[in-house]
Short mmCIF file of C-alpha atoms and ligand atoms in Angstrom, two decimals:
data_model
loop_
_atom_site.label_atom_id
_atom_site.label_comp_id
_atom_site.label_asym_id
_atom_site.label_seq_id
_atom_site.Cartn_x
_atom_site.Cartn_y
_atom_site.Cartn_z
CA UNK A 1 0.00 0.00 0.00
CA UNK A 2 1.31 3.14 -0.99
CA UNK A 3 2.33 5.65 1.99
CA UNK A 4 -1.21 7.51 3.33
CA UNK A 5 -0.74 11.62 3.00
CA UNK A 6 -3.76 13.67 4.56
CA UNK A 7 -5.48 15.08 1.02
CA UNK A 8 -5.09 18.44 1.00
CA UNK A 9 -8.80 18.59 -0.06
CA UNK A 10 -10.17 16.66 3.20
CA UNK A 11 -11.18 19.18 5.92
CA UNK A 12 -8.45 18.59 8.55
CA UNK A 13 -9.54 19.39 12.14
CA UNK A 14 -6.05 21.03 13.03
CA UNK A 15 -3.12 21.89 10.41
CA UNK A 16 -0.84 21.83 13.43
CA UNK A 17 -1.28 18.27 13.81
CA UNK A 18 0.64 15.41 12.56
CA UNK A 19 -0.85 11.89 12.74
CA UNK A 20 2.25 9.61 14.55
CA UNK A 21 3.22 6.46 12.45
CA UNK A 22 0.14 7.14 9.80
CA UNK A 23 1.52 4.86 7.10
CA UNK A 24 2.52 1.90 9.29
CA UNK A 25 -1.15 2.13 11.21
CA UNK A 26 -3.11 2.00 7.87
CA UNK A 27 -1.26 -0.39 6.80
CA UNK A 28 -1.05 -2.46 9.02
CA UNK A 29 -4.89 -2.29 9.67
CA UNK A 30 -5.43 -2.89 5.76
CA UNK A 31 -9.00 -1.01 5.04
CA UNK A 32 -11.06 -2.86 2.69
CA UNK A 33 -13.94 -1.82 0.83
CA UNK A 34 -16.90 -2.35 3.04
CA UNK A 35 -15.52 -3.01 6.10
CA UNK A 36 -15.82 -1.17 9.42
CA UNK A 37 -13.49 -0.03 11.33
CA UNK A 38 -13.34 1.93 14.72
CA UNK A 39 -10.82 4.69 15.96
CA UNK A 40 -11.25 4.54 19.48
CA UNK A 41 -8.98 8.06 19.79
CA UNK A 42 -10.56 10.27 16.90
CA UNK A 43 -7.81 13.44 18.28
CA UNK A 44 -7.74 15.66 15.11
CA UNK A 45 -9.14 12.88 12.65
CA UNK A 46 -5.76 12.29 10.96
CA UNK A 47 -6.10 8.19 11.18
CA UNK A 48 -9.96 8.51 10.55
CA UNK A 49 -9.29 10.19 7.55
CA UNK A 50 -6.67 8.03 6.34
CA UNK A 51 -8.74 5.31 6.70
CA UNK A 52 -11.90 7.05 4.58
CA UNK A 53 -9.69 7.60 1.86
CA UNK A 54 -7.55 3.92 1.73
CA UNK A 55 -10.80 1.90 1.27
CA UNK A 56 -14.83 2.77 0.63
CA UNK A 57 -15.23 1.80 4.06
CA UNK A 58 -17.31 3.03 7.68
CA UNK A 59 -15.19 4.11 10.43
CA UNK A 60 -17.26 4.47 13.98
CA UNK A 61 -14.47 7.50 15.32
CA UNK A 62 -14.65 7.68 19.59
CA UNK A 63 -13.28 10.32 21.83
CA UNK A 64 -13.72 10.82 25.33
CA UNK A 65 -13.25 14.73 24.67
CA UNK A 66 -16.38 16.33 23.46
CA UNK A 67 -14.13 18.92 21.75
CA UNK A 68 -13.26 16.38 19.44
CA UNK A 69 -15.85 15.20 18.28
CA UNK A 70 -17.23 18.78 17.75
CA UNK A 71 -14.34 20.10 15.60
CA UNK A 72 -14.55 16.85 13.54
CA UNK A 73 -17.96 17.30 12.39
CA UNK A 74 -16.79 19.04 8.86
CA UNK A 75 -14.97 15.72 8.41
CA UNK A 76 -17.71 13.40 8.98
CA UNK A 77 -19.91 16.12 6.15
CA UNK A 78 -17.27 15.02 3.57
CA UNK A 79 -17.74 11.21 3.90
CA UNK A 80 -21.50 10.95 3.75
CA UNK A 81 -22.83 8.02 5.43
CA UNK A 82 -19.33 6.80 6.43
CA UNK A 83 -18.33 7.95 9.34
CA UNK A 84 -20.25 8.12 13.09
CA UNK A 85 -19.31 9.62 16.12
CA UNK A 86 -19.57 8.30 19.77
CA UNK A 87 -18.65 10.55 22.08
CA UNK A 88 -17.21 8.06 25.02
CA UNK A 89 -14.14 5.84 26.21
CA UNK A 90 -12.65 3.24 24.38
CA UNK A 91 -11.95 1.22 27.50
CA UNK A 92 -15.85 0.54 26.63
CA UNK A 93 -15.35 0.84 22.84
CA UNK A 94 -17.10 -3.21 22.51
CA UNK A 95 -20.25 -1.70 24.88
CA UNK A 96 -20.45 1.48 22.47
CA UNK A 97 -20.35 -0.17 19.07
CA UNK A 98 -22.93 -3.32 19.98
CA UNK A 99 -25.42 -0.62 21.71
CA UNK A 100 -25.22 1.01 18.38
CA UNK A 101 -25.78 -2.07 16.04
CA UNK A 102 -22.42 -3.27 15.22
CA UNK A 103 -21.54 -6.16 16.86
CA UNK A 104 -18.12 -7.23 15.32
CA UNK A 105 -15.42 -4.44 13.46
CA UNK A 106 -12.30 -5.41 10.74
CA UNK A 107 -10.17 -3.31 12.35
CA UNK A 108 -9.55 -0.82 15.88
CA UNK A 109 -7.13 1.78 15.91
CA UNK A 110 -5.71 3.53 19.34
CA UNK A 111 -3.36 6.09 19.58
CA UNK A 112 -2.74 6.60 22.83
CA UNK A 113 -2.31 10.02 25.26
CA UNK A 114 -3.47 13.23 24.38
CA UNK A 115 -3.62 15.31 21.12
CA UNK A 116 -1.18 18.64 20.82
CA UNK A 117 -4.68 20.42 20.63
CA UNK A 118 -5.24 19.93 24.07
CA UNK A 119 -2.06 20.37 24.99
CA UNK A 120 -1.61 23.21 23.34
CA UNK A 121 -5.02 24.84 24.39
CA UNK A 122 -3.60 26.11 27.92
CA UNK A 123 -7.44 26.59 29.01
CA UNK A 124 -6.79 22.58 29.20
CA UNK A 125 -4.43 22.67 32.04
CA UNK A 126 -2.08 19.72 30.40
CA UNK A 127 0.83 21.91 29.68
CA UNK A 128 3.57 23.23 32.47
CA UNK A 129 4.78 25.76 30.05
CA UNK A 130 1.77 27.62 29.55
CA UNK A 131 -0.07 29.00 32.41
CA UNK A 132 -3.86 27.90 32.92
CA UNK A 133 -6.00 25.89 35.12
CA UNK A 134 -4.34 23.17 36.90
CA UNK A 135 -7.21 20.67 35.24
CA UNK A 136 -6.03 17.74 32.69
CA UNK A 137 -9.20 15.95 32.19
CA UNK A 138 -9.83 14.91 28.86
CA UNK A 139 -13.62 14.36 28.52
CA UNK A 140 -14.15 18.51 30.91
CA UNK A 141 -15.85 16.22 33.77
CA UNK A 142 -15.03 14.34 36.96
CA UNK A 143 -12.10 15.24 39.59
CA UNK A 144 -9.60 17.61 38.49
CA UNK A 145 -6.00 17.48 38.66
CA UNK A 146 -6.00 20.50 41.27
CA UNK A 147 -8.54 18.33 43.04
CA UNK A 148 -6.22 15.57 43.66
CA UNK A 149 -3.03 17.30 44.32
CA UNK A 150 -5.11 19.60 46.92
CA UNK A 151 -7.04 16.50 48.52
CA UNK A 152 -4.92 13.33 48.72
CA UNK A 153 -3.17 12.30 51.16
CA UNK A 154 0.95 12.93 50.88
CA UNK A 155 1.69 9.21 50.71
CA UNK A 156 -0.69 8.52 48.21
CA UNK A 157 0.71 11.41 46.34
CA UNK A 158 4.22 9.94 46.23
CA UNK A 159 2.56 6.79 45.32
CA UNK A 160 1.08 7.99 41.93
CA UNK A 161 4.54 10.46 41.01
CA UNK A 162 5.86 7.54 41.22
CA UNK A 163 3.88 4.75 39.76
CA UNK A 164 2.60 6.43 36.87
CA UNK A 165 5.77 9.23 36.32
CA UNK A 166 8.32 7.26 37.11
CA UNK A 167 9.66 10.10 39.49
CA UNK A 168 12.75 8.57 41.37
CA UNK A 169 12.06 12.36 43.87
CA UNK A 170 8.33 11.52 44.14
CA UNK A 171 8.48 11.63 48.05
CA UNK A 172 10.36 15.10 47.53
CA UNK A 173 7.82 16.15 45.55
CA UNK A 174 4.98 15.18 47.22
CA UNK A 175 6.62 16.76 50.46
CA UNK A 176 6.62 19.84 48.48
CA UNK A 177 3.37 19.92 47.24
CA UNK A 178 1.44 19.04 50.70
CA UNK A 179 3.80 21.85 52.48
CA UNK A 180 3.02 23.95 49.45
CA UNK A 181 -0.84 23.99 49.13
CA UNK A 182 -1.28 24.65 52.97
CA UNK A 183 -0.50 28.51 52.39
CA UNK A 184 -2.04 28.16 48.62
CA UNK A 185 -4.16 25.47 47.19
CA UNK A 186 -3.33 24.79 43.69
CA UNK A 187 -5.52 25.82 40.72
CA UNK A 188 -2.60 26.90 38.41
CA UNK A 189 -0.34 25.07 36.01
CA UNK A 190 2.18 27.03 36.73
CA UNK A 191 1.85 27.22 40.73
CA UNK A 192 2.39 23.36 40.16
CA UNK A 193 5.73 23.70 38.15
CA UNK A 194 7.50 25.62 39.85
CA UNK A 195 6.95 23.89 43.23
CA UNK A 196 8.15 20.92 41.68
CA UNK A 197 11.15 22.68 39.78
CA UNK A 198 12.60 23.76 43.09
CA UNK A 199 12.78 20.29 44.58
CA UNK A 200 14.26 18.32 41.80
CA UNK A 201 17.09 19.65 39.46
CA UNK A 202 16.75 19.61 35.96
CA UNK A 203 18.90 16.44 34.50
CA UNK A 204 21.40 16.21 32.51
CA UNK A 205 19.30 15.32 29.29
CA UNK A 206 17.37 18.50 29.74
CA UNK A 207 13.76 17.35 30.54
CA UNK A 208 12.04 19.86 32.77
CA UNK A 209 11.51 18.51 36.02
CA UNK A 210 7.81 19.02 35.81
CA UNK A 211 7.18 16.55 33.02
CA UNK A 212 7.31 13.27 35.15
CA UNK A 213 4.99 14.43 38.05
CA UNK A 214 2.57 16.16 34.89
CA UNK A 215 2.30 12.76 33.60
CA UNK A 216 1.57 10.88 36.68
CA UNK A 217 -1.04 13.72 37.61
CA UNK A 218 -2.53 13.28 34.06
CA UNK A 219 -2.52 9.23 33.85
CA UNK A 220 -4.34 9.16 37.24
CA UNK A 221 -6.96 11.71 36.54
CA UNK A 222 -7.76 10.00 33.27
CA UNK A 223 -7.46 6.69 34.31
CA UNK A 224 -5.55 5.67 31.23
CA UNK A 225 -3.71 2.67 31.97
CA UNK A 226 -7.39 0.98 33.34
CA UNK A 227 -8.70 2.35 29.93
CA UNK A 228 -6.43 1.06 27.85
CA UNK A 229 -6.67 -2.30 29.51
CA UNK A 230 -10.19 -2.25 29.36
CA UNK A 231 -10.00 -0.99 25.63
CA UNK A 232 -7.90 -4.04 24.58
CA UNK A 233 -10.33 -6.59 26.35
CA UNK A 234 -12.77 -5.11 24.23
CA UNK A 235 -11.07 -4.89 21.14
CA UNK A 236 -10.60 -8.65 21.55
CA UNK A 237 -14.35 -9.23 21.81
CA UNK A 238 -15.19 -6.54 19.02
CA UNK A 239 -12.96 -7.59 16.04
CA UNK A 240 -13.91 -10.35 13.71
CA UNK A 241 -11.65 -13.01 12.39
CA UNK A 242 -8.52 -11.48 10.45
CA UNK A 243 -9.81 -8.09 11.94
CA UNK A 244 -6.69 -6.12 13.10
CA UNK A 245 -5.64 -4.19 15.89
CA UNK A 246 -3.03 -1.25 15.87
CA UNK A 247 -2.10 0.49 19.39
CA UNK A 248 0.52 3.42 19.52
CA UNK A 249 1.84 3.72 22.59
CA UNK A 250 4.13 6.98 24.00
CA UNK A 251 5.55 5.74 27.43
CA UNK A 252 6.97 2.67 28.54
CA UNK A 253 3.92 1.65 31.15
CA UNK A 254 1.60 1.92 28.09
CA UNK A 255 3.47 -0.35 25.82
CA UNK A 256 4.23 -2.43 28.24
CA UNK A 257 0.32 -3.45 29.15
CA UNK A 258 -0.04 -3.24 24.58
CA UNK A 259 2.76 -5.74 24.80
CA UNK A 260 1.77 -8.34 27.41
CA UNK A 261 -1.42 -8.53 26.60
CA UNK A 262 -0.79 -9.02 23.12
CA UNK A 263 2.04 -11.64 24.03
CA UNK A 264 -0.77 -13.41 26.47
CA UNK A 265 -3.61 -13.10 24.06
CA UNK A 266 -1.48 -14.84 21.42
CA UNK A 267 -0.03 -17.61 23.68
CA UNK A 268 3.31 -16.76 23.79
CA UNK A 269 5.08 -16.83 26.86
CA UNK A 270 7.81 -14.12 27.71
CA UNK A 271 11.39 -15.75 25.81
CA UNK A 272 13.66 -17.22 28.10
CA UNK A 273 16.60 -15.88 26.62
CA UNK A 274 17.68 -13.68 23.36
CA UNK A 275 19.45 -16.40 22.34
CA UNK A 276 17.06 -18.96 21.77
CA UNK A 277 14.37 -18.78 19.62
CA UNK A 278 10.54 -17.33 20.55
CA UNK A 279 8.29 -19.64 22.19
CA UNK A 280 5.72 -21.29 19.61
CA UNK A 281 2.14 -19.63 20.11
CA UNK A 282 -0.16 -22.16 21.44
CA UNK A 283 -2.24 -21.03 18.25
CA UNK A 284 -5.69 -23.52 19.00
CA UNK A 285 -6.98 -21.24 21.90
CA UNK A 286 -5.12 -17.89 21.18
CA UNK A 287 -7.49 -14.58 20.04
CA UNK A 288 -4.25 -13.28 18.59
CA UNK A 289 -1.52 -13.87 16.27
CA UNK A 290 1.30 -11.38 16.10
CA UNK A 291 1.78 -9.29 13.22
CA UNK A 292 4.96 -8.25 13.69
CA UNK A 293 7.01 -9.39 17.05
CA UNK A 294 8.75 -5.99 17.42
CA UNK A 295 7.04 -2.78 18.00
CA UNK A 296 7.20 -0.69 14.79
CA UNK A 297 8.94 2.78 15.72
CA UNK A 298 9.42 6.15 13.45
CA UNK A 299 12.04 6.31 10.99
CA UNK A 300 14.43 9.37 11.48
CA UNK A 301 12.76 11.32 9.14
CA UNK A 302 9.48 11.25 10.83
CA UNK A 303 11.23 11.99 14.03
CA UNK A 304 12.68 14.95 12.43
CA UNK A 305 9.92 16.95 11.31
CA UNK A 306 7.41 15.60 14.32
CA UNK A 307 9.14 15.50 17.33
CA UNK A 308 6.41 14.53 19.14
CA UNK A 309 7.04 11.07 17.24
CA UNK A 310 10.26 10.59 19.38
CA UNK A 311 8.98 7.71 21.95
CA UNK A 312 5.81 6.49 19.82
CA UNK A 313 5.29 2.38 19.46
CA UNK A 314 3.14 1.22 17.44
CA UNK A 315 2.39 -2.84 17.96
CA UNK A 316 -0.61 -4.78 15.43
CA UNK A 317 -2.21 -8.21 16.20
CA UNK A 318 -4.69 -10.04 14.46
CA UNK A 319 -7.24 -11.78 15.90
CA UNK A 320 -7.94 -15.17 15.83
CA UNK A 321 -11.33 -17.28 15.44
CA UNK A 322 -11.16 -18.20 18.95
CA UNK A 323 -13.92 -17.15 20.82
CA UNK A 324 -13.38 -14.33 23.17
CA UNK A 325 -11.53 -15.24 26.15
CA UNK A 326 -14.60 -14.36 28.78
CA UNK A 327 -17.16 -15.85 26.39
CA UNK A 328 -15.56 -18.88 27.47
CA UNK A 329 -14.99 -17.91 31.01
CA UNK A 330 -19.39 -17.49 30.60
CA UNK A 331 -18.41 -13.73 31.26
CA UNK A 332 -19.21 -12.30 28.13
CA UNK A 333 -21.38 -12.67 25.11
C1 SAM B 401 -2.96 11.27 20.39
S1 SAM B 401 -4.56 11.85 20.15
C2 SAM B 401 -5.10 11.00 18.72
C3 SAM B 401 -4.68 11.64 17.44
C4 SAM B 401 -5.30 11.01 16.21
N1 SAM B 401 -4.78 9.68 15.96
C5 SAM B 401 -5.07 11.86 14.98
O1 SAM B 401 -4.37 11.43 14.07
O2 SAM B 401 -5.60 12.96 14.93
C6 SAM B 401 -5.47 11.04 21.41
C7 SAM B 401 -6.94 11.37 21.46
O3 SAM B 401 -7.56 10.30 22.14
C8 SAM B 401 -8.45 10.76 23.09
N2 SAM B 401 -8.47 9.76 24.16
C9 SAM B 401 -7.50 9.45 25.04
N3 SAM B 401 -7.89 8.47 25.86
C10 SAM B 401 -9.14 8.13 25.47
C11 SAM B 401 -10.07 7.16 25.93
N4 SAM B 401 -9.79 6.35 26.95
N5 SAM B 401 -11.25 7.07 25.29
C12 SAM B 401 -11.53 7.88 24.25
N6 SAM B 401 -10.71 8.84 23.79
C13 SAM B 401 -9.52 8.95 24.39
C14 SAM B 401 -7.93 12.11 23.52
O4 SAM B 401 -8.99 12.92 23.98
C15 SAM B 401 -7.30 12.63 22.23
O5 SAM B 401 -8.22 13.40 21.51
#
């Protein structure tokens, strides 16, 4: 399949966007002429649109931010008929689709995190460069970043800079914060940064020191890593046989729920050493079968002129005819 290039004609919901790994996903998922597909993180449209364009197919487009959705609507006016909007999670992408009549998809795209609209949008509260509410919730509802760092309990704190930043200082920095918000609860971005800045130094590669305990604060509030493990349980019941699933991942604790489940789901057990060869899949009961074994990563080029590429990993299954691991279990339908 030749390389996928947004059409300058196509009504694209931000210029400033670029779609990570666009070629690899849509090929990968292989569109075919009437079949559906869902893209359980619709962002700025740049994989839905891809996908309209590579095959005379329906794409069922999800986002949990009703911003979205809204500034995608032009899109959905170009492709009569083919593509629908469900404004929701994909961690219940299977519930969404079979409430709305389709019970099985070809193909489920996920590209994980947030879009550099909303982090760019400073209203949003995701950014500690830009001053603005101290908020981070993707879909505008539900407990607040400001909420949690002004409510929780210091150890708990620590706990989540931790878990989900991978902050070696999260103690420090929870320390900080607790000592911090007794004179001034937080409600700005900025208030945030800064009392984090002056407990840990910046390191030697140059990443502020705000970035890990931002991305702790903003996996928690969103519950993304439950999401996406919810999402893939779904995508496992959703997708028909030969139906594919793409998942771009942008830290290490995402890829590395993508890549055990799909190394589970496929029955291959983790290889006991480099040196021998990988495991045989235990293909009769497995909903998977890998696509490729390594995670697909961007070329230097793409790097280059989309930074935001740098740490993106994309990894595709296929699923299997087996039935769907808690229809056996007599979980599931
Ligand atoms: C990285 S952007 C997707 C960009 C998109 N692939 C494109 O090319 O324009 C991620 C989007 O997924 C949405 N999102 C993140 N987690 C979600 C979830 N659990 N359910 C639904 N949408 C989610 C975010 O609101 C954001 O708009």
């Amino acid at each position: 399949m030749a390389p996928v290039a947004p059409s300058p004609s196509a009504p694209i919901t931000d210029p400033d966007h670029i779609p990570v790994l666009l070629s690899q996903v849509i090929e990968g998922l292989n569109p075919k002429d009437g079949g559906r597909y869902v893209d359980g993180t619709f962002g700025a449209g740049g994989y839905t649109m891809a996908l309209l364009q590579s095959a005379d197919c329906e794409v069922w487009a999800i986002d949990r931010d009703p911003e979205a959705l809204k500034r995608g609507q032009a899109l959905a006016d170009s492709f009569p008929g083919r593509l629908h909007f469900l404004q929701g999670r994909f961690g219940n992408l299977a519930e969404l689709l079979i409430d709305n009549g389709v019970p099985a998809v070809d193909g489920i795209a996920l590209d994980l995190g947030i879009s550099s609209m909303q982090v760019d949008d400073r209203s949003r509260g995701f950014s500690f460069l830009r001053d603005g509410p101290l908020d981070m919730r993707m879909e505008q509802s539900g407990m607040s970043a400001a909420d949690a760092v002004n409510s929780m309990h210091e150890s708990e704190l620590a706990d989540i800079i931790y878990k989900y930043g991978e902050e070696r200082f999260s103690r420090r920095v929870a320390r900080a914060i607790v000592e911090a918000r007794k004179s001034r609860p937080f409600s700005r971005t900025v208030h945030l940064a800064d009392t984090i800045r002056a407990e840990v130094r910046r390191s030697q590669d140059g990443i502020d020191p705000a970035t890990r305990t931002f991305q702790a604060l903003r996996i928690y509030v969103n519950d993304e890593l439950g999401e996406l493990e919810r999402g893939l349980g779904g995508a496992e019941r959703l997708l028909t046989e030969n139906g594919r699933l793409a998942v771009v991942s942008f830290h290490s604790l995402e890829d590395r729920i993508v890549k055990s489940f799909i190394r589970d789901r496929s029955g291959r057990s983790p290889n006991p050493s480099r040196h021998l060869p990988a495991p045989k899949a235990n293909s009769g009961s497995s909903a998977f079968s890998l696509v490729n074994t390594r995670a697909i990563t961007p070329g230097k080029r793409e790097v280059r002129d989309n930074p935001r590429s740098r740490s993106a990993r994309l990894r595709i299954a296929e699923r299997t005819s087996a039935p769907y691991l808690s229809a056996i279990q007599g979980g599931g339908t």
